[in-house]
Amino acid sequence: MNAYFDPTLAPAPISLNIVEGMSNAQYHARPEYSSSQLKDMIRSAAHFYSHNIAKEHDKERKACMDFGTLAHTLFLEPEQFTNEFVIAPTFNRRTNAGKAEAAAWEQENEGKILVTEEQVQSAERIIKNLQTLSMYGVMQNNYGMAEASFFFTDPIFGLELRVRPDWHIVPCSALPNGLILDLKTTSDARAIAFQKQCGNFAYDLSAAMYREGFQQVYGTEEKPDFIFLVAENTAPFNVKQYKASNLFLSVGEQRYYRAKELLAESLLLQKWDGYSKELEEINLPSYMLKQALQHEFN
């Protein structure tokens, strides 16, 4: 990507708090708090403690390295494919020789993500479709970075934070505030379905955090726009592109602030509460109530 640009001529960040080339393992081992951790906090402080301090779900989380990771790598950092993935050959494990070959191969490729030839072909179809989007042209024609790691300090609560945008475009004359692009794989890329996914996985909170880190590092006048590139993970691998609306980002800012506030309070008190124990009324989702009312009056 960026075949027409010399990286040595790209604008430099105003601080040293951005690192290119840091591995996923190095990044996730860092002590700063990530957006995934703040999302745990939004659910409950007990979830944050379980996931990030007691580390009771480490194996479960590692198992989530899946097809989406493959698509990310092939689209944004194809040169990293052989370092992170391996296509497994077929071994005859019914024979001693086959078992020995399999064991030697597994030892040689320890630490890499196992994928099939079919998965690679599917991911390549996704990349081909993503390249038809107008935002791909923007990525091609403006200097950017894949998976750069940003480190910054929250100005209100003093929390040390980190973000790792899938792709960002450095502030330039065409985009004075830069741009952040986030690649998502999903079962349904249509707006209604993806809106639900955004809510379920707190993509709004992540967008707010990424934009704040970007502005701190580059010192832009405004925070950058936030773009979702969305690809379906089954044939025909349709794609969509969405820009986070002002309302989307406003909700994200509120949830991001609340997550930081709760984390700072829990760290200070060393108290990690779960859900409220109060008796509450429960209702049906608003869309079901709306459907019921429409049916009643029709």
mmCIF file of C-alpha atoms in Angstrom:
data_model
loop_
_atom_site.group_PDB
_atom_site.id
_atom_site.type_symbol
_atom_site.label_atom_id
_atom_site.label_comp_id
_atom_site.label_asym_id
_atom_site.label_seq_id
_atom_site.Cartn_x
_atom_site.Cartn_y
_atom_site.Cartn_z
ATOM 1 C CA MET A 1 0.000 0.000 0.000
ATOM 2 C CA ASN A 2 1.113 3.629 -0.393
ATOM 3 C CA ALA A 3 3.195 2.729 -3.438
ATOM 4 C CA TYR A 4 3.344 6.378 -4.494
ATOM 5 C CA PHE A 5 4.707 7.776 -1.228
ATOM 6 C CA ASP A 6 8.115 7.854 0.394
ATOM 7 C CA PRO A 7 7.656 7.117 4.133
ATOM 8 C CA THR A 8 10.711 9.246 4.958
ATOM 9 C CA LEU A 9 8.772 12.312 3.788
ATOM 10 C CA ALA A 10 5.741 11.626 6.005
ATOM 11 C CA PRO A 11 4.914 14.056 8.826
ATOM 12 C CA ALA A 12 6.248 12.929 12.185
ATOM 13 C CA PRO A 13 4.096 12.640 15.323
ATOM 14 C CA ILE A 14 4.670 15.367 17.897
ATOM 15 C CA SER A 15 5.703 12.845 20.551
ATOM 16 C CA LEU A 16 7.564 9.554 20.728
ATOM 17 C CA ASN A 17 4.395 7.771 21.840
ATOM 18 C CA ILE A 18 3.786 5.931 18.594
ATOM 19 C CA VAL A 19 5.574 2.706 17.687
ATOM 20 C CA GLU A 20 5.571 0.924 14.325
ATOM 21 C CA GLY A 21 6.415 -2.747 13.993
ATOM 22 C CA MET A 22 5.546 -3.812 17.540
ATOM 23 C CA SER A 23 4.306 -7.402 17.543
ATOM 24 C CA ASN A 24 0.850 -8.309 18.816
ATOM 25 C CA ALA A 25 2.436 -10.227 21.683
ATOM 26 C CA GLN A 26 4.566 -7.244 22.710
ATOM 27 C CA TYR A 27 1.626 -4.866 22.466
ATOM 28 C CA HIS A 28 -0.738 -7.010 24.536
ATOM 29 C CA ALA A 29 1.946 -7.533 27.180
ATOM 30 C CA ARG A 30 2.181 -3.777 27.803
ATOM 31 C CA PRO A 31 0.875 -2.453 31.156
ATOM 32 C CA GLU A 32 -1.197 0.409 29.701
ATOM 33 C CA TYR A 33 -4.967 -0.074 29.551
ATOM 34 C CA SER A 34 -6.587 -0.923 26.198
ATOM 35 C CA SER A 35 -10.064 -0.369 24.806
ATOM 36 C CA SER A 36 -10.867 -4.070 25.316
ATOM 37 C CA GLN A 37 -10.131 -3.664 29.003
ATOM 38 C CA LEU A 38 -12.294 -0.561 29.261
ATOM 39 C CA LYS A 39 -15.115 -2.505 27.589
ATOM 40 C CA ASP A 40 -14.807 -5.085 30.373
ATOM 41 C CA MET A 41 -15.196 -2.216 32.827
ATOM 42 C CA ILE A 42 -18.418 -1.074 31.161
ATOM 43 C CA ARG A 43 -19.904 -4.529 31.833
ATOM 44 C CA SER A 44 -18.691 -4.668 35.443
ATOM 45 C CA ALA A 45 -15.574 -4.123 37.525
ATOM 46 C CA ALA A 46 -15.733 -7.813 38.389
ATOM 47 C CA HIS A 47 -15.374 -8.679 34.692
ATOM 48 C CA PHE A 48 -12.360 -6.376 34.429
ATOM 49 C CA TYR A 49 -10.748 -8.057 37.430
ATOM 50 C CA SER A 50 -11.497 -11.565 36.151
ATOM 51 C CA HIS A 51 -10.157 -10.920 32.648
ATOM 52 C CA ASN A 52 -7.211 -8.609 33.321
ATOM 53 C CA ILE A 53 -5.966 -9.112 36.864
ATOM 54 C CA ALA A 54 -6.893 -12.698 37.784
ATOM 55 C CA LYS A 55 -6.541 -13.613 34.070
ATOM 56 C CA GLU A 56 -9.147 -16.357 34.378
ATOM 57 C CA HIS A 57 -10.009 -16.289 30.666
ATOM 58 C CA ASP A 58 -6.582 -16.227 28.987
ATOM 59 C CA LYS A 59 -7.001 -19.540 27.135
ATOM 60 C CA GLU A 60 -10.524 -18.609 26.074
ATOM 61 C CA ARG A 61 -9.349 -15.275 24.663
ATOM 62 C CA LYS A 62 -6.416 -16.807 22.795
ATOM 63 C CA ALA A 63 -8.887 -19.162 21.094
ATOM 64 C CA CYS A 64 -10.574 -16.117 19.531
ATOM 65 C CA MET A 65 -7.704 -15.682 17.043
ATOM 66 C CA ASP A 66 -9.726 -16.590 13.990
ATOM 67 C CA PHE A 67 -10.614 -15.851 10.408
ATOM 68 C CA GLY A 68 -10.939 -12.129 11.148
ATOM 69 C CA THR A 69 -7.271 -11.972 12.143
ATOM 70 C CA LEU A 70 -6.306 -13.652 8.877
ATOM 71 C CA ALA A 71 -8.311 -11.124 6.841
ATOM 72 C CA HIS A 72 -6.745 -8.239 8.770
ATOM 73 C CA THR A 73 -3.242 -9.488 8.074
ATOM 74 C CA LEU A 74 -3.739 -10.199 4.379
ATOM 75 C CA PHE A 75 -5.386 -6.812 3.793
ATOM 76 C CA LEU A 76 -3.254 -4.542 5.967
ATOM 77 C CA GLU A 77 0.066 -6.354 6.473
ATOM 78 C CA PRO A 78 0.382 -9.145 3.868
ATOM 79 C CA GLU A 79 4.139 -9.242 4.420
ATOM 80 C CA GLN A 80 3.466 -10.567 7.941
ATOM 81 C CA PHE A 81 1.470 -13.593 6.784
ATOM 82 C CA THR A 82 4.349 -16.081 6.872
ATOM 83 C CA ASN A 83 5.446 -14.805 10.295
ATOM 84 C CA GLU A 84 2.037 -15.250 11.913
ATOM 85 C CA PHE A 85 0.209 -17.993 9.974
ATOM 86 C CA VAL A 86 0.909 -21.413 8.565
ATOM 87 C CA ILE A 87 -1.104 -23.701 6.301
ATOM 88 C CA ALA A 88 -0.964 -27.213 7.704
ATOM 89 C CA PRO A 89 -0.186 -30.135 5.408
ATOM 90 C CA THR A 90 -1.974 -33.470 5.784
ATOM 91 C CA PHE A 91 -0.229 -36.112 7.891
ATOM 92 C CA ASN A 92 -1.028 -39.798 8.200
ATOM 93 C CA ARG A 93 -1.237 -39.921 11.978
ATOM 94 C CA ARG A 94 -2.150 -43.612 11.902
ATOM 95 C CA THR A 95 1.510 -44.487 11.301
ATOM 96 C CA ASN A 96 4.507 -43.889 13.535
ATOM 97 C CA ALA A 97 6.263 -42.046 10.721
ATOM 98 C CA GLY A 98 3.247 -39.797 10.178
ATOM 99 C CA LYS A 99 2.996 -39.035 13.863
ATOM 100 C CA ALA A 100 6.697 -38.159 13.960
ATOM 101 C CA GLU A 101 6.359 -35.879 10.927
ATOM 102 C CA ALA A 102 3.347 -34.139 12.476
ATOM 103 C CA ALA A 103 5.152 -33.621 15.790
ATOM 104 C CA ALA A 104 8.228 -32.197 14.050
ATOM 105 C CA TRP A 105 6.076 -29.878 11.947
ATOM 106 C CA GLU A 106 4.121 -28.649 15.001
ATOM 107 C CA GLN A 107 7.336 -27.931 16.875
ATOM 108 C CA GLU A 108 8.784 -26.046 13.896
ATOM 109 C CA ASN A 109 5.653 -23.890 13.596
ATOM 110 C CA GLU A 110 4.909 -23.383 17.278
ATOM 111 C CA GLY A 111 3.296 -20.020 17.986
ATOM 112 C CA LYS A 112 1.838 -19.547 14.518
ATOM 113 C CA ILE A 113 -1.888 -19.520 13.778
ATOM 114 C CA LEU A 114 -3.040 -22.614 11.922
ATOM 115 C CA VAL A 115 -5.205 -21.905 8.862
ATOM 116 C CA THR A 116 -6.473 -23.940 5.946
ATOM 117 C CA GLU A 117 -5.978 -23.280 2.245
ATOM 118 C CA GLU A 118 -9.734 -22.697 1.994
ATOM 119 C CA GLN A 119 -9.597 -19.986 4.680
ATOM 120 C CA VAL A 120 -6.767 -18.222 2.870
ATOM 121 C CA GLN A 121 -8.709 -18.293 -0.402
ATOM 122 C CA SER A 122 -11.787 -16.890 1.359
ATOM 123 C CA ALA A 123 -9.741 -14.098 2.948
ATOM 124 C CA GLU A 124 -8.255 -13.274 -0.467
ATOM 125 C CA ARG A 125 -11.791 -12.868 -1.834
ATOM 126 C CA ILE A 126 -12.533 -10.435 1.003
ATOM 127 C CA ILE A 127 -9.406 -8.409 0.185
ATOM 128 C CA LYS A 128 -10.392 -8.250 -3.488
ATOM 129 C CA ASN A 129 -13.833 -6.899 -2.527
ATOM 130 C CA LEU A 130 -12.405 -4.409 -0.023
ATOM 131 C CA GLN A 131 -10.206 -3.007 -2.763
ATOM 132 C CA THR A 132 -13.326 -1.895 -4.651
ATOM 133 C CA LEU A 133 -14.317 0.541 -1.859
ATOM 134 C CA SER A 134 -13.635 4.261 -2.242
ATOM 135 C CA MET A 135 -11.820 4.310 1.119
ATOM 136 C CA TYR A 136 -9.247 1.887 -0.276
ATOM 137 C CA GLY A 137 -8.295 4.594 -2.770
ATOM 138 C CA VAL A 138 -7.895 7.041 0.123
ATOM 139 C CA MET A 139 -5.605 4.542 1.834
ATOM 140 C CA GLN A 140 -3.577 4.154 -1.370
ATOM 141 C CA ASN A 141 -3.179 7.872 -2.005
ATOM 142 C CA ASN A 142 -2.275 9.135 1.474
ATOM 143 C CA TYR A 143 0.569 8.046 3.709
ATOM 144 C CA GLY A 144 -0.601 5.701 6.456
ATOM 145 C CA MET A 145 0.462 2.960 8.840
ATOM 146 C CA ALA A 146 -0.908 -0.472 9.702
ATOM 147 C CA GLU A 147 -1.207 -1.577 13.319
ATOM 148 C CA ALA A 148 0.865 1.277 14.763
ATOM 149 C CA SER A 149 0.755 1.339 18.581
ATOM 150 C CA PHE A 150 -0.193 4.599 20.317
ATOM 151 C CA PHE A 151 0.569 5.271 23.986
ATOM 152 C CA PHE A 152 -0.927 8.225 25.847
ATOM 153 C CA THR A 153 -2.074 9.493 29.243
ATOM 154 C CA ASP A 154 -5.696 10.250 30.048
ATOM 155 C CA PRO A 155 -5.796 13.969 30.945
ATOM 156 C CA ILE A 156 -8.602 13.617 33.521
ATOM 157 C CA PHE A 157 -7.892 10.463 35.535
ATOM 158 C CA GLY A 158 -4.177 10.037 34.763
ATOM 159 C CA LEU A 159 -4.614 6.511 33.388
ATOM 160 C CA GLU A 160 -1.902 5.219 31.064
ATOM 161 C CA LEU A 161 -3.636 4.032 27.888
ATOM 162 C CA ARG A 162 -2.843 2.330 24.578
ATOM 163 C CA VAL A 163 -4.591 1.882 21.229
ATOM 164 C CA ARG A 164 -3.661 0.093 18.019
ATOM 165 C CA PRO A 165 -5.728 1.244 15.022
ATOM 166 C CA ASP A 166 -5.920 -1.219 12.154
ATOM 167 C CA TRP A 167 -4.877 1.564 9.776
ATOM 168 C CA HIS A 168 -4.413 5.292 10.216
ATOM 169 C CA ILE A 169 -3.590 8.043 7.783
ATOM 170 C CA VAL A 170 -1.109 10.587 9.037
ATOM 171 C CA PRO A 171 -2.327 14.236 9.099
ATOM 172 C CA CYS A 172 -1.648 15.840 5.716
ATOM 173 C CA SER A 173 -2.945 18.624 3.484
ATOM 174 C CA ALA A 174 -5.799 16.434 2.223
ATOM 175 C CA LEU A 175 -6.686 15.204 5.713
ATOM 176 C CA PRO A 176 -5.388 17.768 8.244
ATOM 177 C CA ASN A 177 -6.809 15.805 11.176
ATOM 178 C CA GLY A 178 -5.776 12.416 9.799
ATOM 179 C CA LEU A 179 -8.078 9.424 9.512
ATOM 180 C CA ILE A 180 -8.624 6.141 11.372
ATOM 181 C CA LEU A 181 -9.879 3.015 9.578
ATOM 182 C CA ASP A 182 -11.093 -0.094 11.393
ATOM 183 C CA LEU A 183 -11.590 -3.405 9.575
ATOM 184 C CA LYS A 184 -14.367 -5.652 10.900
ATOM 185 C CA THR A 185 -15.511 -9.088 9.759
ATOM 186 C CA THR A 186 -19.104 -10.060 10.438
ATOM 187 C CA SER A 187 -21.868 -12.414 9.385
ATOM 188 C CA ASP A 188 -24.022 -9.548 8.064
ATOM 189 C CA ALA A 189 -22.571 -6.215 6.897
ATOM 190 C CA ARG A 190 -25.915 -4.506 6.301
ATOM 191 C CA ALA A 191 -26.489 -1.375 8.374
ATOM 192 C CA ILE A 192 -29.127 -2.709 10.794
ATOM 193 C CA ALA A 193 -27.124 -5.841 11.584
ATOM 194 C CA PHE A 194 -23.822 -3.983 11.918
ATOM 195 C CA GLN A 195 -25.404 -1.337 14.167
ATOM 196 C CA LYS A 196 -26.321 -4.120 16.619
ATOM 197 C CA GLN A 197 -22.777 -5.462 16.470
ATOM 198 C CA CYS A 198 -21.408 -1.986 17.180
ATOM 199 C CA GLY A 199 -23.574 -1.790 20.289
ATOM 200 C CA ASN A 200 -22.904 -5.343 21.477
ATOM 201 C CA PHE A 201 -19.130 -4.987 21.179
ATOM 202 C CA ALA A 202 -18.880 -1.298 22.169
ATOM 203 C CA TYR A 203 -17.254 -0.186 18.922
ATOM 204 C CA ASP A 204 -18.348 3.345 19.834
ATOM 205 C CA LEU A 205 -16.172 3.288 22.963
ATOM 206 C CA SER A 206 -13.182 2.041 20.958
ATOM 207 C CA ALA A 207 -13.669 4.778 18.365
ATOM 208 C CA ALA A 208 -13.717 7.448 21.088
ATOM 209 C CA MET A 209 -10.546 6.087 22.673
ATOM 210 C CA TYR A 210 -8.689 5.707 19.359
ATOM 211 C CA ARG A 211 -9.570 9.268 18.341
ATOM 212 C CA GLU A 212 -8.369 10.699 21.657
ATOM 213 C CA GLY A 213 -5.057 8.830 21.444
ATOM 214 C CA PHE A 214 -4.575 9.961 17.846
ATOM 215 C CA GLN A 215 -5.171 13.615 18.700
ATOM 216 C CA GLN A 216 -2.801 13.467 21.665
ATOM 217 C CA VAL A 217 -0.002 11.903 19.625
ATOM 218 C CA TYR A 218 -0.345 14.072 16.499
ATOM 219 C CA GLY A 219 -1.618 17.263 18.133
ATOM 220 C CA THR A 220 -4.326 17.808 15.532
ATOM 221 C CA GLU A 221 -6.836 20.639 15.890
ATOM 222 C CA GLU A 222 -9.752 18.199 15.718
ATOM 223 C CA LYS A 223 -10.047 14.476 16.273
ATOM 224 C CA PRO A 224 -9.960 12.351 13.091
ATOM 225 C CA ASP A 225 -12.966 10.834 11.373
ATOM 226 C CA PHE A 226 -13.482 7.148 12.082
ATOM 227 C CA ILE A 227 -14.248 4.738 9.226
ATOM 228 C CA PHE A 228 -15.427 1.129 9.440
ATOM 229 C CA LEU A 229 -14.539 -1.237 6.596
ATOM 230 C CA VAL A 230 -16.909 -4.167 7.070
ATOM 231 C CA ALA A 231 -16.573 -7.539 5.351
ATOM 232 C CA GLU A 232 -18.849 -10.550 5.569
ATOM 233 C CA ASN A 233 -17.016 -13.724 6.559
ATOM 234 C CA THR A 234 -18.992 -16.085 4.302
ATOM 235 C CA ALA A 235 -19.543 -16.185 0.542
ATOM 236 C CA PRO A 236 -20.052 -14.000 -1.408
ATOM 237 C CA PHE A 237 -17.953 -11.963 1.100
ATOM 238 C CA ASN A 238 -19.806 -8.688 0.525
ATOM 239 C CA VAL A 239 -18.286 -5.503 1.920
ATOM 240 C CA LYS A 240 -19.540 -2.134 3.165
ATOM 241 C CA GLN A 241 -17.947 1.098 4.385
ATOM 242 C CA TYR A 242 -19.391 3.276 7.139
ATOM 243 C CA LYS A 243 -18.384 6.576 8.710
ATOM 244 C CA ALA A 244 -19.121 6.864 12.439
ATOM 245 C CA SER A 245 -21.758 9.579 12.847
ATOM 246 C CA ASN A 246 -21.556 12.454 15.313
ATOM 247 C CA LEU A 247 -24.225 10.752 17.448
ATOM 248 C CA PHE A 248 -22.319 7.452 17.326
ATOM 249 C CA LEU A 249 -19.148 9.219 18.497
ATOM 250 C CA SER A 250 -20.994 11.247 21.140
ATOM 251 C CA VAL A 251 -22.379 8.085 22.745
ATOM 252 C CA GLY A 252 -18.910 6.555 22.533
ATOM 253 C CA GLU A 253 -17.363 9.554 24.289
ATOM 254 C CA GLN A 254 -19.833 9.195 27.153
ATOM 255 C CA ARG A 255 -19.224 5.468 27.571
ATOM 256 C CA TYR A 256 -15.467 5.940 27.258
ATOM 257 C CA TYR A 257 -15.494 8.583 29.994
ATOM 258 C CA ARG A 258 -17.632 6.397 32.256
ATOM 259 C CA ALA A 259 -15.341 3.402 31.774
ATOM 260 C CA LYS A 260 -12.274 5.455 32.712
ATOM 261 C CA GLU A 261 -14.070 6.893 35.736
ATOM 262 C CA LEU A 262 -15.085 3.426 36.966
ATOM 263 C CA LEU A 263 -11.581 2.034 36.395
ATOM 264 C CA ALA A 264 -9.900 4.904 38.252
ATOM 265 C CA GLU A 265 -12.328 4.472 41.163
ATOM 266 C CA SER A 266 -11.875 0.688 41.308
ATOM 267 C CA LEU A 267 -8.078 0.994 41.203
ATOM 268 C CA LEU A 268 -8.161 3.560 44.009
ATOM 269 C CA LEU A 269 -10.475 1.540 46.264
ATOM 270 C CA GLN A 270 -9.258 -1.892 45.096
ATOM 271 C CA LYS A 271 -12.906 -2.870 44.929
ATOM 272 C CA TRP A 272 -14.200 -4.883 41.990
ATOM 273 C CA ASP A 273 -17.986 -5.003 42.132
ATOM 274 C CA GLY A 274 -20.202 -7.146 39.905
ATOM 275 C CA TYR A 275 -23.766 -6.372 38.843
ATOM 276 C CA SER A 276 -26.243 -4.451 40.976
ATOM 277 C CA LYS A 277 -28.164 -6.711 43.381
ATOM 278 C CA GLU A 278 -31.257 -4.510 43.295
ATOM 279 C CA LEU A 279 -34.577 -5.984 42.133
ATOM 280 C CA GLU A 280 -35.344 -4.491 38.728
ATOM 281 C CA GLU A 281 -38.193 -4.685 36.270
ATOM 282 C CA ILE A 282 -37.355 -6.057 32.860
ATOM 283 C CA ASN A 283 -39.001 -5.293 29.549
ATOM 284 C CA LEU A 284 -38.790 -6.452 25.969
ATOM 285 C CA PRO A 285 -36.441 -4.732 23.473
ATOM 286 C CA SER A 286 -37.772 -1.420 22.157
ATOM 287 C CA TYR A 287 -38.116 -2.732 18.602
ATOM 288 C CA MET A 288 -40.467 -5.499 19.823
ATOM 289 C CA LEU A 289 -42.565 -3.020 21.764
ATOM 290 C CA LYS A 290 -42.757 -0.815 18.674
ATOM 291 C CA GLN A 291 -43.873 -3.779 16.565
ATOM 292 C CA ALA A 292 -46.540 -4.686 19.140
ATOM 293 C CA LEU A 293 -47.905 -1.135 19.222
ATOM 294 C CA GLN A 294 -47.990 -0.921 15.433
ATOM 295 C CA HIS A 295 -49.901 -4.199 15.270
ATOM 296 C CA GLU A 296 -52.381 -2.999 17.894
ATOM 297 C CA PHE A 297 -53.237 0.164 16.006
ATOM 298 C CA ASN A 298 -53.251 -1.300 12.481
#
